[in-house]
Amino acid sequence: MKTILLFLSFLFFTGASAQKNAITAAKQERFKIAAEMDYSVKKELLNKWYPQCIDNMYGGFITTFTYDFKPTGPQDKFIVTQARHTWTSAKAASLYPNVKYYMKASANGFHFLRDVMWDRTYGGFYNLVTRQGKDKSNPNAPKEAYGNAFAIYALSAYYKSSGDTGALNLAKKTFLWLEQHSHDPVYKGYYQHLKRDGAIVKRNAATPSTSDLGYKDQNSSIHLLEAFTELYAVWPDAMVRERLEEMLFLIRDKITTPKGYLTLFFTPDWTPVSYRDSSEAVIKQHKYLDHVSFGHDIETAYLMLEASHALGIKNDTATLYAGKKMVDHALRNGWDNSIGGFYDEGYYFKNRDTISILLDSKNWWAQAEGMNTLLMMADYFPNDAMQYYAKFKQQWNYIQTYLIDHVNGDWYEEGLDKEPQRKIALKGHIWKGNYHNFRALANCIQRLKKVNGKVE
């Protein structure tokens, strides 16, 4: 009997020791990946953009660079890119306070938004200006909810980092301008396209069928959600909370389909814009308006959970499992099982059992958002059959191999496994900055360092 007890004790302590070693190894692996990412953020991303993208002549940021980071082109200034650089540099200033030019960069961005891109006559932000600051927005829709959302996002982050109440006041002003002009009190959500005076742009018989003019859409909706999340953290106003809740439930319960992907465009009453019953030629002609965007789906899963957390909703399993469904759909239908990475576009053609991949390239922002969301899901569901953590590691390896330019810095616009010519394509332009990849890396670093809910 004594021998049996000794043997059982040996088995117990051996098993406990093995379990402890496994936990230690897993923790060390997470810290190792976090260190790799931290190095990449500081030595292969932020240092390539700042301070050199600060436009010391006209304010704001120059955003177009060659593959080896030489400024090029006319350097027009797009509200989205100007706001994203303001946001990124504000967040970087908080993460790395010893690097003084991050705050300088963010202040420069705030001043350009306030002094140049804000319309002092009618309110709201212009969509596009020249490098010198002259408006050159599309006259048919010179203002958009999407661009104004990113302005709110940036101003809120800059206020949080700097304490400059002028930035918070302008964020409030922008929110209230959207409330007055863009918000739909009947069908909810926001109209995307606005005239200079804030009037809603409506479709008519002359609007091309391929144009998104006058439609509501998922992309402006998810980034309004993102912006209101950031704003609510610094201005917990009742109206901001109401709109944040409205956008969360609208995206989760209306814009997301039962299969787990986002409908891209809608008429003002939220009727989906779909060409599924049309011929394949017509479907492909209108592909921009109607396809499955795996990157937006996996990004939205994160943004919904971030909003739910900001709202303080307890045990929000509805949002958690809606997000999980979106991630699982993207993994099952748009994931490259061989080397990792999410494909750009898919489509559910009528009378076909499975989704068809329309575009198998892998754009940089979707890979960044995918990595961030996979790690988040791995922590929520560590033992799930989808093996989120293994796919997260595969995604990080994919990004290091095919997306990060370890020589010249930043990320290629598309993965080189599918588009090797991107190696010498523009590293930055008005639609490509650093906010997606910086945010993903920063979030992953913080999450990887968490042990028992605390950062070590």
XYZ file of C-alpha atoms in Angstrom:
456
model
C 0.000 0.000 0.000
C 2.805 2.373 0.904
C 4.493 1.639 -2.422
C 1.306 2.426 -4.343
C 0.878 5.719 -2.506
C 4.456 6.683 -3.251
C 3.952 5.822 -6.911
C 0.734 7.874 -7.108
C 2.457 10.796 -5.400
C 5.268 10.538 -7.931
C 2.779 10.623 -10.806
C 0.975 13.618 -9.286
C 4.113 15.677 -8.771
C 5.499 14.668 -12.165
C 2.265 15.728 -13.843
C 2.144 18.986 -11.888
C 5.753 19.710 -12.771
C 5.120 19.008 -16.456
C 2.081 21.283 -16.402
C 4.076 24.044 -14.705
C 6.849 23.678 -17.286
C 4.316 23.875 -20.121
C 2.795 27.063 -18.674
C 6.261 28.577 -18.269
C 7.192 27.655 -21.856
C 3.951 29.149 -23.192
C 4.554 32.359 -21.247
C 8.132 32.577 -22.512
C 6.929 32.080 -26.074
C 4.442 34.914 -25.707
C 7.119 37.219 -24.278
C 9.453 36.292 -27.141
C 6.852 37.190 -29.763
C 6.066 40.424 -27.894
C 9.762 41.356 -27.976
C 9.931 40.663 -31.726
C 6.915 42.880 -32.305
C 8.222 45.638 -30.067
C 11.467 45.680 -32.030
C 9.540 45.815 -35.310
C 7.349 48.698 -34.129
C 10.317 50.798 -33.051
C 12.933 49.835 -35.663
C 10.879 48.918 -38.751
C 7.808 51.143 -38.562
C 7.558 54.252 -36.393
C 11.154 55.351 -36.966
C 10.626 55.247 -40.742
C 7.662 57.614 -40.605
C 8.467 59.988 -37.772
C 9.734 62.605 -37.755
C 10.357 62.635 -41.519
C 6.678 62.660 -42.549
C 6.004 65.867 -40.587
C 5.458 68.645 -43.113
C 7.409 71.485 -41.530
C 6.565 73.780 -44.419
C 2.765 73.571 -44.638
C 1.738 71.571 -41.581
C 0.203 68.151 -41.318
C 1.916 65.145 -42.819
C 3.346 64.217 -46.166
C 2.139 60.704 -46.828
C 3.426 59.481 -50.193
C 6.777 57.694 -50.170
C 8.689 55.393 -52.480
C 9.500 51.819 -51.459
C 12.732 53.074 -49.853
C 11.035 56.011 -48.098
C 11.790 58.935 -50.338
C 8.986 61.553 -50.513
C 7.310 61.635 -53.927
C 4.355 63.155 -55.748
C 2.241 66.248 -55.054
C 1.494 65.203 -51.446
C -2.198 66.030 -51.359
C -3.625 65.688 -47.864
C -6.529 63.336 -47.227
C -8.499 63.725 -43.999
C -8.253 60.001 -43.256
C -4.466 59.773 -43.552
C -3.884 63.051 -41.716
C -6.111 61.872 -38.878
C -4.567 58.407 -38.766
C -1.056 59.816 -38.450
C -2.284 62.125 -35.702
C -3.800 59.122 -33.897
C -0.771 56.871 -34.354
C 1.724 59.449 -33.153
C -0.476 60.248 -30.135
C -0.602 56.587 -29.160
C 3.125 56.202 -29.790
C 3.782 59.208 -27.528
C 1.974 57.403 -24.701
C 3.699 54.074 -25.311
C 7.176 55.525 -25.787
C 7.254 58.804 -23.813
C 11.030 59.097 -24.100
C 10.729 59.705 -27.856
C 9.773 63.376 -27.836
C 9.001 63.818 -31.535
C 5.929 61.549 -31.366
C 4.033 64.168 -29.386
C 5.410 66.865 -31.652
C 4.085 64.953 -34.649
C 0.649 64.506 -33.108
C 0.410 68.188 -32.135
C 1.346 69.106 -35.688
C -1.454 66.863 -36.957
C -3.985 68.396 -34.589
C -3.083 71.928 -35.657
C -3.453 71.017 -39.337
C -6.845 69.408 -38.742
C -8.025 72.420 -36.746
C -6.544 75.231 -38.836
C -6.707 73.860 -42.382
C -9.018 70.878 -42.831
C -11.927 72.115 -40.701
C -14.447 74.141 -42.712
C -14.859 77.343 -40.716
C -17.902 78.390 -42.732
C -20.091 75.274 -42.626
C -18.315 73.030 -40.159
C -17.122 69.490 -40.734
C -13.836 68.411 -42.262
C -12.940 68.685 -45.918
C -12.139 65.353 -47.476
C -9.065 66.377 -49.471
C -6.812 69.419 -49.731
C -3.598 70.196 -51.572
C -0.327 70.070 -49.698
C -0.667 73.819 -49.162
C -4.187 73.374 -47.772
C -6.490 74.367 -50.639
C -9.706 72.349 -50.820
C -9.788 69.883 -53.714
C -12.499 67.532 -52.469
C -14.925 65.909 -54.878
C -17.536 68.654 -55.441
C -20.300 66.026 -55.581
C -19.511 64.900 -52.017
C -16.819 67.078 -50.444
C -17.430 65.712 -46.953
C -17.940 62.200 -45.645
C -18.957 60.619 -42.363
C -15.978 58.263 -42.763
C -13.387 61.043 -42.820
C -15.041 62.959 -39.995
C -15.089 59.756 -37.949
C -11.322 59.478 -38.234
C -10.971 63.104 -37.213
C -12.911 62.343 -34.011
C -10.727 59.271 -33.480
C -7.523 61.294 -33.820
C -8.639 64.297 -31.797
C -9.778 62.095 -28.921
C -6.478 60.213 -28.853
C -4.440 63.407 -29.042
C -6.427 64.924 -26.173
C -5.883 61.797 -24.071
C -2.126 61.910 -24.676
C -1.590 65.668 -24.445
C -4.370 67.020 -22.238
C -5.022 69.753 -24.835
C -8.676 70.632 -24.294
C -8.792 72.328 -27.692
C -8.590 68.891 -29.283
C -11.416 67.545 -27.125
C -13.571 70.569 -27.937
C -13.039 70.016 -31.665
C -13.849 66.308 -31.288
C -17.115 67.259 -29.554
C -17.852 69.804 -32.266
C -17.319 67.213 -34.987
C -19.550 64.678 -33.245
C -22.330 67.260 -32.943
C -21.862 68.282 -36.604
C -22.366 64.658 -37.648
C -25.347 64.437 -35.311
C -26.951 67.425 -37.011
C -26.179 66.541 -40.618
C -25.246 62.884 -41.063
C -27.207 60.937 -38.465
C -30.451 59.313 -39.612
C -33.043 59.669 -36.829
C -35.534 57.441 -38.663
C -33.583 54.401 -39.874
C -30.536 54.984 -37.638
C -26.906 54.983 -38.595
C -25.232 57.680 -40.656
C -25.337 58.923 -44.210
C -21.878 58.713 -45.722
C -21.839 61.367 -48.467
C -22.436 65.011 -47.623
C -22.306 68.318 -49.446
C -20.199 71.145 -48.119
C -23.068 72.568 -46.061
C -23.784 69.126 -44.615
C -26.781 68.332 -46.833
C -27.177 64.626 -47.571
C -26.178 63.490 -51.060
C -28.889 61.300 -52.572
C -28.789 58.927 -55.513
C -30.766 59.793 -58.632
C -31.337 58.391 -62.114
C -28.006 59.768 -63.311
C -25.960 58.023 -60.599
C -23.955 55.158 -62.151
C -24.995 51.725 -60.874
C -21.373 51.036 -59.945
C -21.124 54.143 -57.748
C -21.562 54.017 -53.966
C -22.815 57.622 -53.925
C -25.826 57.974 -51.657
C -25.582 54.543 -50.088
C -25.038 53.803 -46.435
C -22.187 51.366 -45.878
C -20.399 49.069 -43.468
C -17.017 50.769 -43.705
C -18.084 54.189 -42.492
C -20.268 52.443 -39.895
C -17.476 50.374 -38.347
C -15.161 53.379 -38.207
C -17.835 55.553 -36.630
C -18.107 52.794 -34.029
C -14.333 52.935 -33.593
C -14.343 56.741 -33.330
C -17.183 56.848 -30.800
C -15.374 54.227 -28.703
C -12.319 56.490 -28.546
C -14.436 59.590 -27.898
C -16.497 57.954 -25.157
C -13.296 57.127 -23.250
C -12.520 60.841 -22.890
C -16.052 62.288 -23.015
C -18.568 59.903 -21.408
C -21.525 61.915 -22.682
C -25.009 60.354 -22.728
C -25.520 61.097 -26.425
C -22.141 59.590 -27.345
C -23.080 56.457 -25.412
C -26.431 56.287 -27.174
C -24.806 56.512 -30.611
C -22.079 54.040 -29.652
C -24.717 51.517 -28.583
C -26.721 52.243 -31.719
C -23.764 51.563 -34.001
C -22.733 48.418 -32.112
C -26.170 46.834 -32.355
C -26.692 48.011 -35.938
C -23.401 46.477 -37.077
C -23.803 43.301 -35.048
C -27.465 42.605 -35.758
C -28.150 44.225 -39.135
C -25.006 44.769 -41.181
C -23.512 41.361 -40.286
C -25.203 38.518 -42.182
C -26.280 35.231 -40.575
C -23.291 33.500 -42.206
C -20.919 35.858 -40.393
C -19.756 38.413 -42.945
C -20.629 42.060 -43.525
C -22.960 43.367 -46.181
C -21.015 46.213 -47.787
C -23.651 48.712 -48.976
C -27.272 49.579 -48.232
C -30.020 51.890 -49.358
C -30.921 54.502 -46.707
C -33.518 52.178 -45.102
C -30.836 49.470 -44.707
C -31.949 47.311 -47.607
C -28.819 45.425 -48.725
C -27.339 46.249 -52.116
C -26.989 42.810 -53.723
C -26.337 41.567 -57.251
C -26.469 37.874 -56.380
C -29.440 37.232 -58.661
C -27.684 38.863 -61.618
C -25.378 37.275 -64.171
C -21.785 36.587 -63.215
C -20.665 39.360 -65.559
C -22.927 41.898 -63.817
C -21.818 40.658 -60.398
C -18.179 41.173 -61.282
C -18.957 44.595 -62.767
C -20.427 45.624 -59.399
C -17.886 43.753 -57.289
C -16.917 46.883 -55.357
C -20.450 47.157 -54.000
C -21.119 43.498 -53.290
C -18.528 40.983 -52.138
C -17.182 39.384 -48.981
C -14.313 41.403 -47.509
C -12.539 39.078 -45.093
C -10.347 41.876 -43.765
C -13.279 44.072 -42.795
C -15.030 41.106 -41.185
C -12.137 40.192 -38.933
C -11.447 43.847 -38.112
C -15.091 44.379 -37.167
C -15.024 41.473 -34.720
C -12.340 43.352 -32.780
C -14.046 46.759 -33.055
C -17.367 45.391 -31.777
C -15.751 43.802 -28.734
C -13.742 46.964 -28.083
C -16.977 49.002 -28.157
C -18.780 46.551 -25.894
C -15.916 46.770 -23.403
C -15.957 50.591 -23.522
C -19.693 50.554 -22.831
C -19.154 48.281 -19.844
C -21.698 45.707 -21.014
C -21.447 42.767 -18.621
C -21.315 39.214 -19.975
C -21.913 40.390 -23.533
C -21.998 36.924 -25.053
C -24.091 38.166 -27.984
C -21.262 40.388 -29.224
C -18.550 37.884 -28.329
C -20.143 35.058 -30.290
C -21.097 37.328 -33.182
C -17.424 38.301 -33.397
C -16.353 34.672 -33.139
C -18.682 33.729 -35.970
C -17.125 36.435 -38.159
C -13.595 35.224 -37.402
C -14.537 31.590 -37.984
C -16.191 32.451 -41.297
C -13.067 34.289 -42.449
C -10.828 31.391 -41.380
C -12.980 28.752 -43.058
C -13.457 30.665 -46.291
C -10.714 33.254 -46.749
C -7.641 31.858 -44.981
C -4.596 30.433 -46.744
C -4.036 27.192 -44.838
C -0.629 26.597 -46.407
C 1.296 29.694 -45.248
C -1.275 31.915 -43.543
C -2.827 35.212 -44.548
C -6.372 36.312 -45.369
C -7.432 36.702 -48.979
C -8.910 40.014 -50.064
C -12.294 39.146 -51.598
C -14.793 36.322 -51.939
C -18.345 35.866 -53.226
C -21.302 33.553 -52.695
C -22.514 32.954 -56.236
C -26.042 31.678 -56.595
C -26.478 27.905 -56.818
C -22.928 27.228 -55.597
C -22.336 25.390 -52.346
C -19.163 27.188 -51.349
C -17.699 30.662 -51.513
C -15.526 31.619 -54.485
C -12.339 33.631 -54.003
C -12.478 36.654 -56.305
C -9.157 38.164 -55.283
C -6.491 36.045 -53.627
C -4.056 38.881 -52.858
C -3.457 39.676 -49.191
C -3.481 43.385 -48.391
C -1.402 44.630 -45.485
C -4.167 46.091 -43.350
C -6.266 42.918 -43.352
C -3.261 40.865 -42.262
C -2.578 43.280 -39.423
C -6.191 43.300 -38.251
C -6.344 39.528 -38.638
C -3.318 38.998 -36.431
C -4.751 41.256 -33.728
C -8.139 39.536 -33.742
C -6.717 36.002 -33.850
C -4.750 36.651 -30.664
C -7.805 38.155 -29.010
C -9.874 35.077 -29.919
C -7.064 32.798 -28.721
C -7.309 34.387 -25.284
C -11.115 34.187 -25.214
C -11.216 30.613 -26.531
C -7.837 28.969 -25.767
C -9.036 25.407 -26.376
C -11.287 26.048 -29.368
C -11.117 23.675 -32.335
C -10.282 26.638 -34.607
C -6.834 26.793 -32.938
C -6.664 30.579 -32.891
C -3.279 30.787 -31.177
C -1.602 28.495 -33.698
C -3.080 30.574 -36.512
C -1.956 33.764 -34.775
C 1.625 32.461 -34.745
C 1.306 31.422 -38.381
C 0.007 34.897 -39.228
C 2.912 36.610 -37.465
C 5.322 34.389 -39.385
C 3.514 35.240 -42.629
C 3.773 38.970 -41.892
C 7.465 38.739 -41.046
C 8.169 36.750 -44.211
C 5.975 38.401 -46.838
C 4.895 41.830 -45.574
C 7.488 43.560 -43.404
C 10.270 45.191 -45.376
C 13.200 44.401 -43.091
C 15.552 46.500 -45.247
C 13.621 49.713 -45.956
C 11.008 49.566 -43.223
C 7.204 49.518 -43.023
C 5.050 46.875 -44.737
C 4.452 46.122 -48.385
C 0.931 46.922 -49.523
C 0.220 43.282 -50.426
C 1.889 40.045 -49.424
C 4.809 39.236 -51.711
C 3.724 35.590 -51.970
C 0.874 36.740 -54.215
C 2.172 40.068 -55.546
C 5.986 40.109 -55.607
C 5.963 43.320 -57.670
C 4.840 45.202 -54.557
C 8.398 45.052 -53.297
C 9.170 48.272 -55.194
C 5.684 49.821 -55.048
C 4.882 52.927 -52.994
C 5.416 52.338 -49.307
C 2.962 55.100 -48.393
C 0.162 57.046 -50.075
C -3.093 58.709 -49.046
C -4.729 55.308 -48.493
C -1.707 53.652 -46.879
C -0.276 54.908 -43.641
C 0.705 52.996 -40.526
C -2.349 52.961 -38.282
C -3.544 49.393 -38.968
C -0.175 47.734 -38.489
C 0.869 49.947 -35.570
C -2.389 49.340 -33.717
C -2.264 45.603 -34.344
C 1.311 45.297 -33.138
C 0.753 47.543 -30.115
C -2.380 45.613 -29.109
C -0.658 42.265 -29.565
C 2.371 43.331 -27.519
C 0.137 44.390 -24.644
C -1.983 41.226 -24.826
C 1.022 38.896 -25.101
C 2.528 40.394 -21.946
C -0.622 39.819 -19.922
C -0.461 37.007 -17.413
C -3.498 36.395 -15.217
C -4.974 39.655 -16.453
C -1.907 41.764 -15.660
C 0.880 43.080 -17.856
C 4.271 41.754 -16.736
